[in-house]
Structure formats: C-alpha cells, structure tokens
Amino acid sequence: MELALCLGDNTNKQFSFLEKPSKINNNSSASLTSTSDKDLECCMGLDGAFSGHRSLSSSSSPSVEDEKKKKKKPAPRAMDSDEFRVSSSVDPSLQLQLHFPWLPENSRQGGRMLSEAATVAEDEDEEEDEAVPSMSVSPPNSVTSSFRLDFGIKSYGYERRSNKRDIDDEVERSASRASNEDNDDENGSTRKKLRLSKDQSAFLEDSFKEHSTLNPKQKIALAKQLNLRPRQVEVWFQNRRARTKLKQTEVDCEYLKRCCESLTEENRRLQKEVKELRTLKTSSPFYMQLPATTLTMCPSCERVATSASHPSTSVAHNIGLSTSSFHSPLIPVKPQPAKQVS
DNA sequence: TCAATCTTAGAGGTTACATCA
DNA sequence: CGTGATGTAACCTCTAAGATT
C-alpha cells in the first residue's frame, strides 16, 4: 500500500520536476481540508493509483517514459549486436540540449553538445565499449594497453551472458584497473571512491534537471562528455534520484506535521464546543422553543454566526440541535442586525 | 493464448570513503 | 593530529515490466 501525498500548497515545492499527480483515484482517496486554514490541504491516496516512486520518476520525465512506451523495442540482449543500432533510432528531438559551462566556447556549439555527443556515440556505436577505456585520462604509461587487451567484450562476440550487469561489472573492473594509477588495488576488492569535480557535478545536475532518468544513449553521451564511465553516470543519477526523493519526503513530512497539528487543534476546539452545547442542551431544555431569529450568537466564541458560516452549526446539527439553538435565553442577544462575522 | 523464463531498469537500503569542523 | 558528523560514490538486493520461448 502506498501513501501518496498531494499537497495543496505547491508554491514551496522544491523540485518542480517532481510533479506529482494532481488527481488521485476517487474511490479510495480521502481529502482532508482544514477549515481554519483554507490553503492547507492534504489529499491521501491509499491505493496503487499513484504508485509511488515510479510515478514520481515517470512524471518527472514524461518524454523519456513515453518514448520508452512508444518504442516498445525488443528487449536488448546483453550486449546484443543490435543494441545500439536499435537505440540509435531515438528521436533526435528527444536528445538533451545542454550547455557545458566549463568548456571553451568553440566546443560548445550552441549548447547542443550532448545531443551531438549522442550523435557521436551513435556514429561510434561499434566503439562504444572501447569508448569507456578511451575516455580514461590515464597517462600513456598506464595500464591502458593491457586494459584494452582485457577489454575483449566486443571480441567475445556479444556472447550471451546471464546478465548485462555482469558485463558492466567487468567493464567497470577493467576500466577501474585502467584508471588506477596508484596500484593500490591489485585484487580489486577495495572500492575506489572518486570524487567528482565541481564541473562534472554541475553538468550532471543540469542534465538531471532536464531528465531525471537517462536512456542508454544519453548515459553514454554524458559519460563521454564528462570522461566518466557510463556506470558512474548511472550511479550518480540513481543516487541523485534518491536524494531528491528523500528531500521531497522531508518536505512532505513537515507539511503533514503542520497539517496534523492544525487538525488536532481544530478537533480539540470542536470537542470543546460539543461539550458546551451538550451542557447547554441539558441545562436549558426550554430554549428549544425560541424562535430562530433570536439565536444568532455562538456561545463558544461569542460571535454572531450564520448557519452556514460557522462550524458549530454542523456540530449542533450532529448532536441533535437545530442550527438555531445555540443560545440559552439567559444569554442576552441583541436582535438583528447581527454583528458582522469576520 | 498462456505460463515460464529471461533481461533490464530503477528503487531502497547499505557500505565505504572523502571532507570538514 | 585524532575523531565524529556529514555527504556521496559505489554496491547489493529486490521488484516490476516487457520480451521471448
């Protein structure tokens, strides 16, 4: 069961790209509206209509998701030779158009670098695997050469593997071997943590604003642009989505807390009022026969209220009082005109 | 047509490492 | 300089969805 939150106050949404569905299945959603705080509104969907995270991500990048749905391409076999040919048919209009602030102007070419990089990746489909090591910034005397020998993924003829991730892992290990210049990782068991540069982070951030998920093309293009491995880009996006969700959850939580406090306060007030009304009812039974026109002041807040504008009216109704029976005759009430309700 | 199986992507959680106060 | 807190890259496991057999 998923708990979906639809906050009435959208103005302080931190992540505009995380648009949540505005509608929740009416069958099983409850809407709580605080009468004391009109702009405070929570909607809680308790079914799968809004299926949580996936909806979050999909709504954040509809084009990508839609594209996925539209394409319905055959599931790529692990390193199937057709993989990149298939994905190369991606609509160019869907490619990222981003700026590369830290790169020289002549290499930006009007913010279309990533698109073009994707095109490059497309053109170099056959080199995709090799692109990973080739983007390594290892010095010439590094182990890149042996890495290339290791890097026989292409040459093992797209042999079917049980899992693409096996291949990715192998790529990563190989690339890691290639980029490890300090030779402190002979056995490959310790993970090497590489801090991304500010520029790299900034660019990934920009990309994330465009699309919170990446298709393989975009991933490869990004990796090429940033001299990172595709796996690194993928991990970064995964972590970034997780951070976004965490932040949004915190915001939602805070909001719900306020919502809860407000409702609790109102509940307390209404209960008090019910108690007073009950007392009133038992202590002064004869006031029930008074004409309605004389009963315009609420005993609890001492404000004149119309039957529709004050919550007490509904409470009075619920406990069996007519809406015109707020007052005992002991309470002096001036006849109309009634005071203006604020 | 339907069920079993395979493959993939993403979420959620965790670990390990880097940085900073 | 040692230490705890924090941020985050990298990893692992599980699941849903689509494709294939």
mmCIF file of C-alpha atoms (C1' of nucleotides) in Angstrom:
data_model
loop_
_atom_site.group_PDB
_atom_site.id
_atom_site.type_symbol
_atom_site.label_atom_id
_atom_site.label_comp_id
_atom_site.label_asym_id
_atom_site.label_seq_id
_atom_site.Cartn_x
_atom_site.Cartn_y
_atom_site.Cartn_z
ATOM 1 C CA MET A 1 0.000 0.000 0.000
ATOM 2 C CA GLU A 2 1.327 3.365 -0.956
ATOM 3 C CA LEU A 3 0.701 6.624 0.769
ATOM 4 C CA ALA A 4 0.620 9.381 -1.755
ATOM 5 C CA LEU A 5 0.681 12.968 -0.734
ATOM 6 C CA CYS A 6 -0.837 15.698 -2.746
ATOM 7 C CA LEU A 7 -0.059 18.962 -1.114
ATOM 8 C CA GLY A 8 -2.326 21.867 -1.649
ATOM 9 C CA ASP A 9 0.421 24.355 -1.318
ATOM 10 C CA ASN A 10 2.542 23.895 -4.341
ATOM 11 C CA THR A 11 4.307 27.130 -4.076
ATOM 12 C CA ASN A 12 7.127 25.869 -1.947
ATOM 13 C CA LYS A 13 7.770 22.807 -3.962
ATOM 14 C CA GLN A 14 11.429 22.370 -4.067
ATOM 15 C CA PHE A 15 11.633 20.196 -7.100
ATOM 16 C CA SER A 16 9.469 21.357 -9.857
ATOM 17 C CA PHE A 17 10.433 18.398 -11.960
ATOM 18 C CA LEU A 18 8.833 16.139 -9.438
ATOM 19 C CA GLU A 19 5.321 16.933 -10.324
ATOM 20 C CA LYS A 20 3.006 14.646 -8.508
ATOM 21 C CA PRO A 21 -0.250 13.537 -9.994
ATOM 22 C CA SER A 22 -2.881 16.073 -9.259
ATOM 23 C CA LYS A 23 -5.626 13.537 -9.234
ATOM 24 C CA ILE A 24 -5.897 10.546 -7.079
ATOM 25 C CA ASN A 25 -8.320 7.771 -7.538
ATOM 26 C CA ASN A 26 -11.552 8.980 -6.079
ATOM 27 C CA ASN A 27 -12.574 5.564 -4.962
ATOM 28 C CA SER A 28 -10.068 5.344 -2.234
ATOM 29 C CA SER A 29 -8.730 8.741 -1.568
ATOM 30 C CA ALA A 30 -9.575 10.906 1.348
ATOM 31 C CA SER A 31 -9.340 14.619 1.283
ATOM 32 C CA LEU A 32 -8.743 16.456 4.475
ATOM 33 C CA THR A 33 -9.375 20.123 4.436
ATOM 34 C CA SER A 34 -8.775 22.295 7.368
ATOM 35 C CA THR A 35 -11.499 24.851 7.702
ATOM 36 C CA SER A 36 -9.278 27.123 9.668
ATOM 37 C CA ASP A 37 -6.557 27.178 7.123
ATOM 38 C CA LYS A 38 -8.016 27.201 3.695
ATOM 39 C CA ASP A 39 -4.788 26.809 1.899
ATOM 40 C CA LEU A 40 -3.779 23.859 3.931
ATOM 41 C CA GLU A 41 -4.990 20.795 2.209
ATOM 42 C CA CYS A 42 -3.850 17.241 2.129
ATOM 43 C CA CYS A 43 -5.041 14.505 -0.115
ATOM 44 C CA MET A 44 -4.137 10.992 0.761
ATOM 45 C CA GLY A 45 -4.372 8.280 -1.779
ATOM 46 C CA LEU A 46 -4.246 4.848 -0.292
ATOM 47 C CA ASP A 47 -4.127 2.623 -3.242
ATOM 48 C CA GLY A 48 -1.907 1.885 -6.131
ATOM 49 C CA ALA A 49 -3.395 4.518 -8.362
ATOM 50 C CA PHE A 50 -0.401 6.605 -7.639
ATOM 51 C CA SER A 51 2.288 4.085 -7.482
ATOM 52 C CA GLY A 52 4.847 5.983 -5.586
ATOM 53 C CA HIS A 53 8.343 6.301 -6.841
ATOM 54 C CA ARG A 54 7.802 5.063 -10.280
ATOM 55 C CA SER A 55 5.147 7.625 -10.789
ATOM 56 C CA LEU A 56 7.431 10.238 -9.409
ATOM 57 C CA SER A 57 10.135 9.465 -11.794
ATOM 58 C CA SER A 58 7.929 8.872 -14.724
ATOM 59 C CA SER A 59 6.070 12.081 -14.249
ATOM 60 C CA SER A 60 9.300 13.901 -13.925
ATOM 61 C CA SER A 61 10.451 12.841 -17.301
ATOM 62 C CA PRO A 62 7.383 12.027 -19.290
ATOM 63 C CA SER A 63 9.130 12.294 -22.574
ATOM 64 C CA VAL A 64 11.573 9.610 -21.708
ATOM 65 C CA GLU A 65 8.919 7.340 -20.325
ATOM 66 C CA ASP A 66 6.602 7.987 -23.176
ATOM 67 C CA GLU A 67 9.389 7.338 -25.520
ATOM 68 C CA LYS A 68 10.054 4.039 -23.825
ATOM 69 C CA LYS A 69 6.425 3.088 -24.081
ATOM 70 C CA LYS A 70 6.136 4.193 -27.665
ATOM 71 C CA LYS A 71 9.212 2.457 -28.836
ATOM 72 C CA LYS A 72 8.443 -0.910 -27.350
ATOM 73 C CA LYS A 73 11.608 -2.091 -28.813
ATOM 74 C CA PRO A 74 12.573 -5.667 -28.308
ATOM 75 C CA ALA A 75 14.429 -6.191 -25.110
ATOM 76 C CA PRO A 76 18.047 -5.840 -25.924
ATOM 77 C CA ARG A 77 20.015 -8.916 -25.321
ATOM 78 C CA ALA A 78 23.008 -8.483 -23.172
ATOM 79 C CA MET A 79 25.419 -6.713 -25.430
ATOM 80 C CA ASP A 80 23.441 -7.800 -28.357
ATOM 81 C CA SER A 81 24.943 -6.506 -31.509
ATOM 82 C CA ASP A 82 21.709 -4.749 -32.321
ATOM 83 C CA GLU A 83 21.519 -2.918 -29.097
ATOM 84 C CA PHE A 84 22.967 0.313 -30.244
ATOM 85 C CA ARG A 85 21.505 0.197 -33.638
ATOM 86 C CA VAL A 86 18.104 -0.016 -32.079
ATOM 87 C CA SER A 87 18.718 2.763 -29.655
ATOM 88 C CA SER A 88 20.249 4.897 -32.312
ATOM 89 C CA SER A 89 16.790 5.404 -33.698
ATOM 90 C CA VAL A 90 15.963 7.694 -30.822
ATOM 91 C CA ASP A 91 14.181 10.776 -31.958
ATOM 92 C CA PRO A 92 16.797 13.494 -32.134
ATOM 93 C CA SER A 93 14.326 15.946 -30.726
ATOM 94 C CA LEU A 94 14.371 13.992 -27.532
ATOM 95 C CA GLN A 95 18.055 14.325 -27.092
ATOM 96 C CA LEU A 96 19.398 16.544 -24.419
ATOM 97 C CA GLN A 97 20.248 20.078 -25.214
ATOM 98 C CA LEU A 98 22.557 21.330 -22.587
ATOM 99 C CA HIS A 99 25.245 23.847 -22.003
ATOM 100 C CA PHE A 100 28.707 22.998 -20.900
ATOM 101 C CA PRO A 101 29.708 25.970 -18.870
ATOM 102 C CA TRP A 102 33.246 24.961 -18.219
ATOM 103 C CA LEU A 103 34.118 24.098 -21.752
ATOM 104 C CA PRO A 104 35.514 26.540 -24.264
ATOM 105 C CA GLU A 105 33.003 28.224 -26.474
ATOM 106 C CA ASN A 106 34.264 26.646 -29.635
ATOM 107 C CA SER A 107 33.497 23.244 -28.296
ATOM 108 C CA ARG A 108 30.029 24.029 -27.077
ATOM 109 C CA GLN A 109 28.433 24.802 -30.338
ATOM 110 C CA GLY A 110 25.322 26.389 -29.039
ATOM 111 C CA GLY A 111 24.515 24.059 -26.203
ATOM 112 C CA ARG A 112 23.973 21.124 -28.424
ATOM 113 C CA MET A 113 26.969 19.272 -27.306
ATOM 114 C CA LEU A 114 25.236 16.466 -25.610
ATOM 115 C CA SER A 115 22.904 15.976 -28.485
ATOM 116 C CA GLU A 116 25.820 15.874 -30.735
ATOM 117 C CA ALA A 117 27.698 13.740 -28.339
ATOM 118 C CA ALA A 118 24.803 11.386 -28.508
ATOM 119 C CA THR A 119 25.085 11.513 -32.208
ATOM 120 C CA VAL A 120 28.744 10.854 -31.926
ATOM 121 C CA ALA A 121 28.022 7.944 -29.704
ATOM 122 C CA GLU A 122 25.565 6.843 -32.287
ATOM 123 C CA ASP A 123 28.132 7.114 -35.010
ATOM 124 C CA GLU A 124 30.590 5.271 -32.912
ATOM 125 C CA ASP A 125 28.306 2.532 -31.898
ATOM 126 C CA GLU A 126 30.870 -0.018 -32.727
ATOM 127 C CA GLU A 127 33.304 1.741 -30.489
ATOM 128 C CA GLU A 128 31.045 2.115 -27.564
ATOM 129 C CA ASP A 129 32.772 -0.420 -25.455
ATOM 130 C CA GLU A 130 36.127 0.887 -26.310
ATOM 131 C CA ALA A 131 34.957 4.356 -25.629
ATOM 132 C CA VAL A 132 34.904 3.578 -21.991
ATOM 133 C CA PRO A 133 38.581 2.940 -21.643
ATOM 134 C CA SER A 134 39.461 5.505 -24.240
ATOM 135 C CA MET A 135 37.883 8.217 -22.175
ATOM 136 C CA SER A 136 40.188 7.319 -19.400
ATOM 137 C CA VAL A 137 42.569 10.057 -18.522
ATOM 138 C CA SER A 138 45.285 7.654 -17.660
ATOM 139 C CA PRO A 139 48.709 8.663 -18.759
ATOM 140 C CA PRO A 140 50.207 6.870 -21.692
ATOM 141 C CA ASN A 141 52.288 4.710 -19.464
ATOM 142 C CA SER A 142 49.320 3.500 -17.527
ATOM 143 C CA VAL A 143 47.870 0.062 -17.866
ATOM 144 C CA THR A 144 45.517 1.175 -20.573
ATOM 145 C CA SER A 145 47.157 -1.030 -23.119
ATOM 146 C CA SER A 146 46.690 -4.137 -21.080
ATOM 147 C CA PHE A 147 43.249 -2.918 -20.326
ATOM 148 C CA ARG A 148 42.446 -2.893 -23.954
ATOM 149 C CA LEU A 149 43.546 -6.441 -24.080
ATOM 150 C CA ASP A 150 41.313 -7.192 -21.164
ATOM 151 C CA PHE A 151 38.565 -5.362 -22.786
ATOM 152 C CA GLY A 152 37.518 -8.102 -25.076
ATOM 153 C CA ILE A 153 33.825 -7.666 -24.658
ATOM 154 C CA LYS A 154 33.364 -6.816 -28.256
ATOM 155 C CA SER A 155 35.615 -9.584 -29.303
ATOM 156 C CA TYR A 156 33.835 -12.165 -27.358
ATOM 157 C CA GLY A 157 31.270 -11.766 -29.975
ATOM 158 C CA TYR A 158 28.385 -10.441 -27.915
ATOM 159 C CA GLU A 159 28.311 -13.799 -26.386
ATOM 160 C CA ARG A 160 25.181 -14.177 -24.395
ATOM 161 C CA ARG A 161 25.753 -13.535 -20.778
ATOM 162 C CA SER A 162 23.414 -14.216 -17.940
ATOM 163 C CA ASN A 163 23.181 -10.607 -17.014
ATOM 164 C CA LYS A 164 24.140 -7.354 -18.599
ATOM 165 C CA ARG A 165 25.378 -6.212 -15.264
ATOM 166 C CA ASP A 166 27.985 -8.913 -15.342
ATOM 167 C CA ILE A 167 29.335 -7.272 -18.405
ATOM 168 C CA ASP A 168 29.028 -3.833 -16.922
ATOM 169 C CA ASP A 169 30.848 -5.016 -13.878
ATOM 170 C CA GLU A 170 33.544 -6.439 -15.990
ATOM 171 C CA VAL A 171 33.761 -3.202 -17.874
ATOM 172 C CA GLU A 172 33.956 -1.359 -14.606
ATOM 173 C CA ARG A 173 36.611 -3.598 -13.241
ATOM 174 C CA SER A 174 38.619 -3.288 -16.365
ATOM 175 C CA ALA A 175 38.166 0.439 -16.504
ATOM 176 C CA SER A 176 38.992 0.625 -12.852
ATOM 177 C CA ARG A 177 42.143 -1.295 -13.472
ATOM 178 C CA ALA A 178 42.907 1.040 -16.296
ATOM 179 C CA SER A 179 42.376 4.179 -14.303
ATOM 180 C CA ASN A 180 44.014 3.036 -11.130
ATOM 181 C CA GLU A 181 47.321 4.670 -11.306
ATOM 182 C CA ASP A 182 48.345 4.189 -7.766
ATOM 183 C CA ASN A 183 48.274 0.426 -7.969
ATOM 184 C CA ASP A 184 46.783 0.140 -4.538
ATOM 185 C CA ASP A 185 44.040 -2.066 -5.745
ATOM 186 C CA GLU A 186 45.674 -5.123 -7.070
ATOM 187 C CA ASN A 187 42.977 -7.518 -6.022
ATOM 188 C CA GLY A 188 40.140 -5.185 -6.983
ATOM 189 C CA SER A 189 38.351 -5.964 -3.764
ATOM 190 C CA THR A 190 38.528 -2.490 -2.275
ATOM 191 C CA ARG A 191 36.282 0.019 -3.855
ATOM 192 C CA LYS A 192 37.890 3.126 -5.138
ATOM 193 C CA LYS A 193 35.896 6.193 -4.460
ATOM 194 C CA LEU A 194 36.420 9.003 -6.838
ATOM 195 C CA ARG A 195 35.130 12.418 -6.019
ATOM 196 C CA LEU A 196 33.535 14.087 -8.996
ATOM 197 C CA SER A 197 34.763 17.526 -9.830
ATOM 198 C CA LYS A 198 32.557 20.544 -9.394
ATOM 199 C CA ASP A 199 32.185 20.908 -13.099
ATOM 200 C CA GLN A 200 31.215 17.325 -13.528
ATOM 201 C CA SER A 201 28.695 17.568 -10.736
ATOM 202 C CA ALA A 202 27.297 20.780 -12.111
ATOM 203 C CA PHE A 203 26.848 19.292 -15.508
ATOM 204 C CA LEU A 204 25.246 16.176 -14.152
ATOM 205 C CA GLU A 205 22.991 18.432 -12.151
ATOM 206 C CA ASP A 206 21.996 20.288 -15.273
ATOM 207 C CA SER A 207 21.319 17.044 -17.011
ATOM 208 C CA PHE A 208 19.234 15.879 -14.121
ATOM 209 C CA LYS A 209 17.112 18.976 -14.388
ATOM 210 C CA GLU A 210 16.406 18.042 -17.956
ATOM 211 C CA HIS A 211 15.749 14.381 -17.330
ATOM 212 C CA SER A 212 15.808 12.612 -14.026
ATOM 213 C CA THR A 213 16.353 9.364 -15.854
ATOM 214 C CA LEU A 214 18.680 8.567 -18.684
ATOM 215 C CA ASN A 215 18.308 6.327 -21.632
ATOM 216 C CA PRO A 216 21.399 4.382 -22.633
ATOM 217 C CA LYS A 217 22.263 6.873 -25.334
ATOM 218 C CA GLN A 218 22.173 9.789 -23.007
ATOM 219 C CA LYS A 219 24.126 7.888 -20.432
ATOM 220 C CA ILE A 220 26.879 7.108 -22.860
ATOM 221 C CA ALA A 221 26.930 10.614 -24.216
ATOM 222 C CA LEU A 222 27.148 12.059 -20.753
ATOM 223 C CA ALA A 223 29.883 9.685 -19.785
ATOM 224 C CA LYS A 224 31.847 10.644 -22.842
ATOM 225 C CA GLN A 225 31.418 14.305 -22.197
ATOM 226 C CA LEU A 226 32.483 14.039 -18.604
ATOM 227 C CA ASN A 227 35.237 11.498 -19.001
ATOM 228 C CA LEU A 228 33.375 9.173 -16.750
ATOM 229 C CA ARG A 229 32.299 5.613 -17.135
ATOM 230 C CA PRO A 230 28.663 5.072 -18.063
ATOM 231 C CA ARG A 231 28.256 3.147 -14.856
ATOM 232 C CA GLN A 232 29.363 6.186 -12.900
ATOM 233 C CA VAL A 233 26.808 8.333 -14.629
ATOM 234 C CA GLU A 234 24.167 5.745 -13.975
ATOM 235 C CA VAL A 235 25.055 5.534 -10.304
ATOM 236 C CA TRP A 236 25.118 9.272 -9.999
ATOM 237 C CA PHE A 237 21.605 9.518 -11.389
ATOM 238 C CA GLN A 238 20.387 6.768 -9.123
ATOM 239 C CA ASN A 239 21.809 8.493 -6.098
ATOM 240 C CA ARG A 240 20.520 11.819 -7.252
ATOM 241 C CA ARG A 241 17.008 10.474 -7.593
ATOM 242 C CA ALA A 242 17.273 9.002 -4.144
ATOM 243 C CA ARG A 243 18.403 12.318 -2.702
ATOM 244 C CA THR A 244 15.590 14.128 -4.427
ATOM 245 C CA LYS A 245 13.063 11.730 -3.078
ATOM 246 C CA LEU A 246 14.480 11.984 0.378
ATOM 247 C CA LYS A 247 14.268 15.747 0.329
ATOM 248 C CA GLN A 248 10.759 15.673 -1.015
ATOM 249 C CA THR A 249 9.795 13.206 1.676
ATOM 250 C CA GLU A 250 11.159 15.528 4.302
ATOM 251 C CA VAL A 251 9.173 18.409 2.877
ATOM 252 C CA ASP A 252 6.052 16.287 2.734
ATOM 253 C CA CYS A 253 6.609 15.091 6.239
ATOM 254 C CA GLU A 254 6.966 18.610 7.542
ATOM 255 C CA TYR A 255 3.846 19.625 5.739
ATOM 256 C CA LEU A 256 1.863 16.710 7.086
ATOM 257 C CA LYS A 257 3.036 17.535 10.553
ATOM 258 C CA ARG A 258 1.658 21.034 10.242
ATOM 259 C CA CYS A 259 -1.493 19.616 8.780
ATOM 260 C CA CYS A 260 -1.856 17.242 11.666
ATOM 261 C CA GLU A 261 -1.254 19.927 14.252
ATOM 262 C CA SER A 262 -3.837 22.147 12.660
ATOM 263 C CA LEU A 263 -6.424 19.401 12.546
ATOM 264 C CA THR A 264 -5.678 18.363 16.093
ATOM 265 C CA GLU A 265 -6.181 21.891 17.252
ATOM 266 C CA GLU A 266 -9.438 22.165 15.394
ATOM 267 C CA ASN A 267 -10.590 18.853 16.722
ATOM 268 C CA ARG A 268 -9.859 19.997 20.237
ATOM 269 C CA ARG A 269 -11.817 23.155 19.691
ATOM 270 C CA LEU A 270 -14.781 21.353 18.215
ATOM 271 C CA GLN A 271 -14.875 18.832 21.001
ATOM 272 C CA LYS A 272 -14.923 21.611 23.497
ATOM 273 C CA GLU A 273 -17.773 23.142 21.643
ATOM 274 C CA VAL A 274 -19.708 19.896 21.561
ATOM 275 C CA LYS A 275 -19.295 19.627 25.280
ATOM 276 C CA GLU A 276 -20.614 23.119 25.796
ATOM 277 C CA LEU A 277 -23.539 22.528 23.541
ATOM 278 C CA ARG A 278 -24.433 19.334 25.321
ATOM 279 C CA THR A 279 -24.309 21.116 28.639
ATOM 280 C CA LEU A 280 -26.447 23.832 27.224
ATOM 281 C CA LYS A 281 -28.958 21.363 25.913
ATOM 282 C CA THR A 282 -29.442 19.566 29.200
ATOM 283 C CA SER A 283 -29.477 22.639 31.412
ATOM 284 C CA SER A 284 -31.907 24.711 29.389
ATOM 285 C CA PRO A 285 -34.399 22.499 27.611
ATOM 286 C CA PHE A 286 -36.986 25.231 27.098
ATOM 287 C CA TYR A 287 -34.836 27.359 24.847
ATOM 288 C CA MET A 288 -35.566 24.902 22.111
ATOM 289 C CA GLN A 289 -38.889 26.604 21.559
ATOM 290 C CA LEU A 290 -37.481 30.007 20.951
ATOM 291 C CA PRO A 291 -37.764 31.486 17.530
ATOM 292 C CA ALA A 292 -34.720 31.031 15.379
ATOM 293 C CA THR A 293 -34.250 34.692 14.718
ATOM 294 C CA THR A 294 -33.087 35.303 18.269
ATOM 295 C CA LEU A 295 -30.341 32.729 18.173
ATOM 296 C CA THR A 296 -27.506 34.207 16.283
ATOM 297 C CA MET A 297 -24.586 34.159 18.662
ATOM 298 C CA CYS A 298 -22.289 31.260 19.220
ATOM 299 C CA PRO A 299 -21.828 30.568 22.939
ATOM 300 C CA SER A 300 -18.350 29.335 22.455
ATOM 301 C CA CYS A 301 -16.727 32.100 20.544
ATOM 302 C CA GLU A 302 -19.378 34.716 21.178
ATOM 303 C CA ARG A 303 -19.528 35.626 17.576
ATOM 304 C CA VAL A 304 -22.629 36.000 15.612
ATOM 305 C CA ALA A 305 -22.778 33.316 13.055
ATOM 306 C CA THR A 306 -24.933 32.441 10.162
ATOM 307 C CA SER A 307 -25.961 28.838 9.936
ATOM 308 C CA ALA A 308 -23.650 28.184 7.058
ATOM 309 C CA SER A 309 -20.581 30.037 8.127
ATOM 310 C CA HIS A 310 -19.743 28.564 11.457
ATOM 311 C CA PRO A 311 -18.526 25.070 12.130
ATOM 312 C CA SER A 312 -20.624 24.917 15.250
ATOM 313 C CA THR A 313 -23.710 24.743 13.163
ATOM 314 C CA SER A 314 -22.759 21.404 11.775
ATOM 315 C CA VAL A 315 -21.725 20.195 15.177
ATOM 316 C CA ALA A 316 -25.002 21.318 16.626
ATOM 317 C CA HIS A 317 -26.726 19.502 13.885
ATOM 318 C CA ASN A 318 -24.726 16.376 14.520
ATOM 319 C CA ILE A 319 -25.608 16.269 18.165
ATOM 320 C CA GLY A 320 -29.259 16.854 17.579
ATOM 321 C CA LEU A 321 -29.642 20.579 17.991
ATOM 322 C CA SER A 322 -31.190 22.740 15.424
ATOM 323 C CA THR A 323 -28.913 25.334 13.983
ATOM 324 C CA SER A 324 -30.993 27.966 15.619
ATOM 325 C CA SER A 325 -30.486 26.664 19.105
ATOM 326 C CA PHE A 326 -27.122 27.953 20.149
ATOM 327 C CA HIS A 327 -28.235 30.087 22.946
ATOM 328 C CA SER A 328 -29.939 29.801 26.158
ATOM 329 C CA PRO A 329 -32.319 32.712 26.744
ATOM 330 C CA LEU A 330 -30.006 33.629 29.570
ATOM 331 C CA ILE A 331 -27.511 34.890 27.080
ATOM 332 C CA PRO A 332 -28.508 38.361 26.129
ATOM 333 C CA VAL A 333 -28.561 38.696 22.430
ATOM 334 C CA LYS A 334 -29.498 41.774 20.634
ATOM 335 C CA PRO A 335 -31.848 41.286 17.787
ATOM 336 C CA GLN A 336 -30.795 41.876 14.220
ATOM 337 C CA PRO A 337 -28.831 43.323 12.635
ATOM 338 C CA ALA A 338 -26.253 40.841 13.738
ATOM 339 C CA LYS A 339 -22.623 41.686 14.104
ATOM 340 C CA GLN A 340 -20.523 41.217 11.044
ATOM 341 C CA VAL A 341 -18.772 37.924 11.051
ATOM 342 C CA SER A 342 -15.125 38.418 10.497
ATOM 343 C "C1'" DT B 1 -3.337 -17.855 -25.752
ATOM 344 C "C1'" DC B 2 -0.950 -18.505 -21.613
ATOM 345 C "C1'" DA B 3 2.673 -19.596 -18.457
ATOM 346 C "C1'" DA B 4 7.525 -19.834 -17.514
ATOM 347 C "C1'" DT B 5 11.746 -17.663 -18.089
ATOM 348 C "C1'" DC B 6 14.949 -14.066 -19.152
ATOM 349 C "C1'" DT B 7 16.588 -9.347 -19.207
ATOM 350 C "C1'" DT B 8 16.631 -4.767 -17.822
ATOM 351 C "C1'" DA B 9 15.961 -0.511 -15.167
ATOM 352 C "C1'" DG B 10 15.026 1.555 -11.092
ATOM 353 C "C1'" DA B 11 14.046 1.821 -6.021
ATOM 354 C "C1'" DG B 12 15.565 1.173 -1.469
ATOM 355 C "C1'" DG B 13 18.955 0.229 1.610
ATOM 356 C "C1'" DT B 14 23.792 -0.202 2.916
ATOM 357 C "C1'" DT B 15 28.730 0.374 2.882
ATOM 358 C "C1'" DA B 16 32.977 2.731 2.307
ATOM 359 C "C1'" DC B 17 35.424 6.639 1.631
ATOM 360 C "C1'" DA B 18 36.399 11.797 1.472
ATOM 361 C "C1'" DT B 19 35.934 16.049 3.657
ATOM 362 C "C1'" DC B 20 35.267 19.185 7.268
ATOM 363 C "C1'" DA B 21 34.530 21.180 11.829
ATOM 364 C "C1'" DC C 1 46.555 15.119 14.988
ATOM 365 C "C1'" DG C 2 42.582 12.273 16.155
ATOM 366 C "C1'" DT C 3 37.599 11.985 15.894
ATOM 367 C "C1'" DG C 4 32.815 12.189 14.907
ATOM 368 C "C1'" DA C 5 29.438 14.044 11.588
ATOM 369 C "C1'" DT C 6 28.115 14.520 7.058
ATOM 370 C "C1'" DG C 7 27.886 13.919 2.105
ATOM 371 C "C1'" DT C 8 28.088 10.887 -1.509
ATOM 372 C "C1'" DA C 9 30.061 7.326 -4.783
ATOM 373 C "C1'" DA C 10 29.547 2.600 -5.241
ATOM 374 C "C1'" DC C 11 27.379 -1.514 -4.293
ATOM 375 C "C1'" DC C 12 23.714 -5.130 -3.329
ATOM 376 C "C1'" DT C 13 19.120 -6.923 -3.397
ATOM 377 C "C1'" DC C 14 14.544 -6.917 -4.813
ATOM 378 C "C1'" DT C 15 10.782 -5.948 -7.900
ATOM 379 C "C1'" DA C 16 8.078 -4.595 -11.914
ATOM 380 C "C1'" DA C 17 7.681 -4.631 -16.698
ATOM 381 C "C1'" DG C 18 8.421 -6.136 -21.192
ATOM 382 C "C1'" DA C 19 10.141 -9.585 -24.387
ATOM 383 C "C1'" DT C 20 10.993 -14.218 -25.588
ATOM 384 C "C1'" DT C 21 10.305 -19.117 -25.605
#
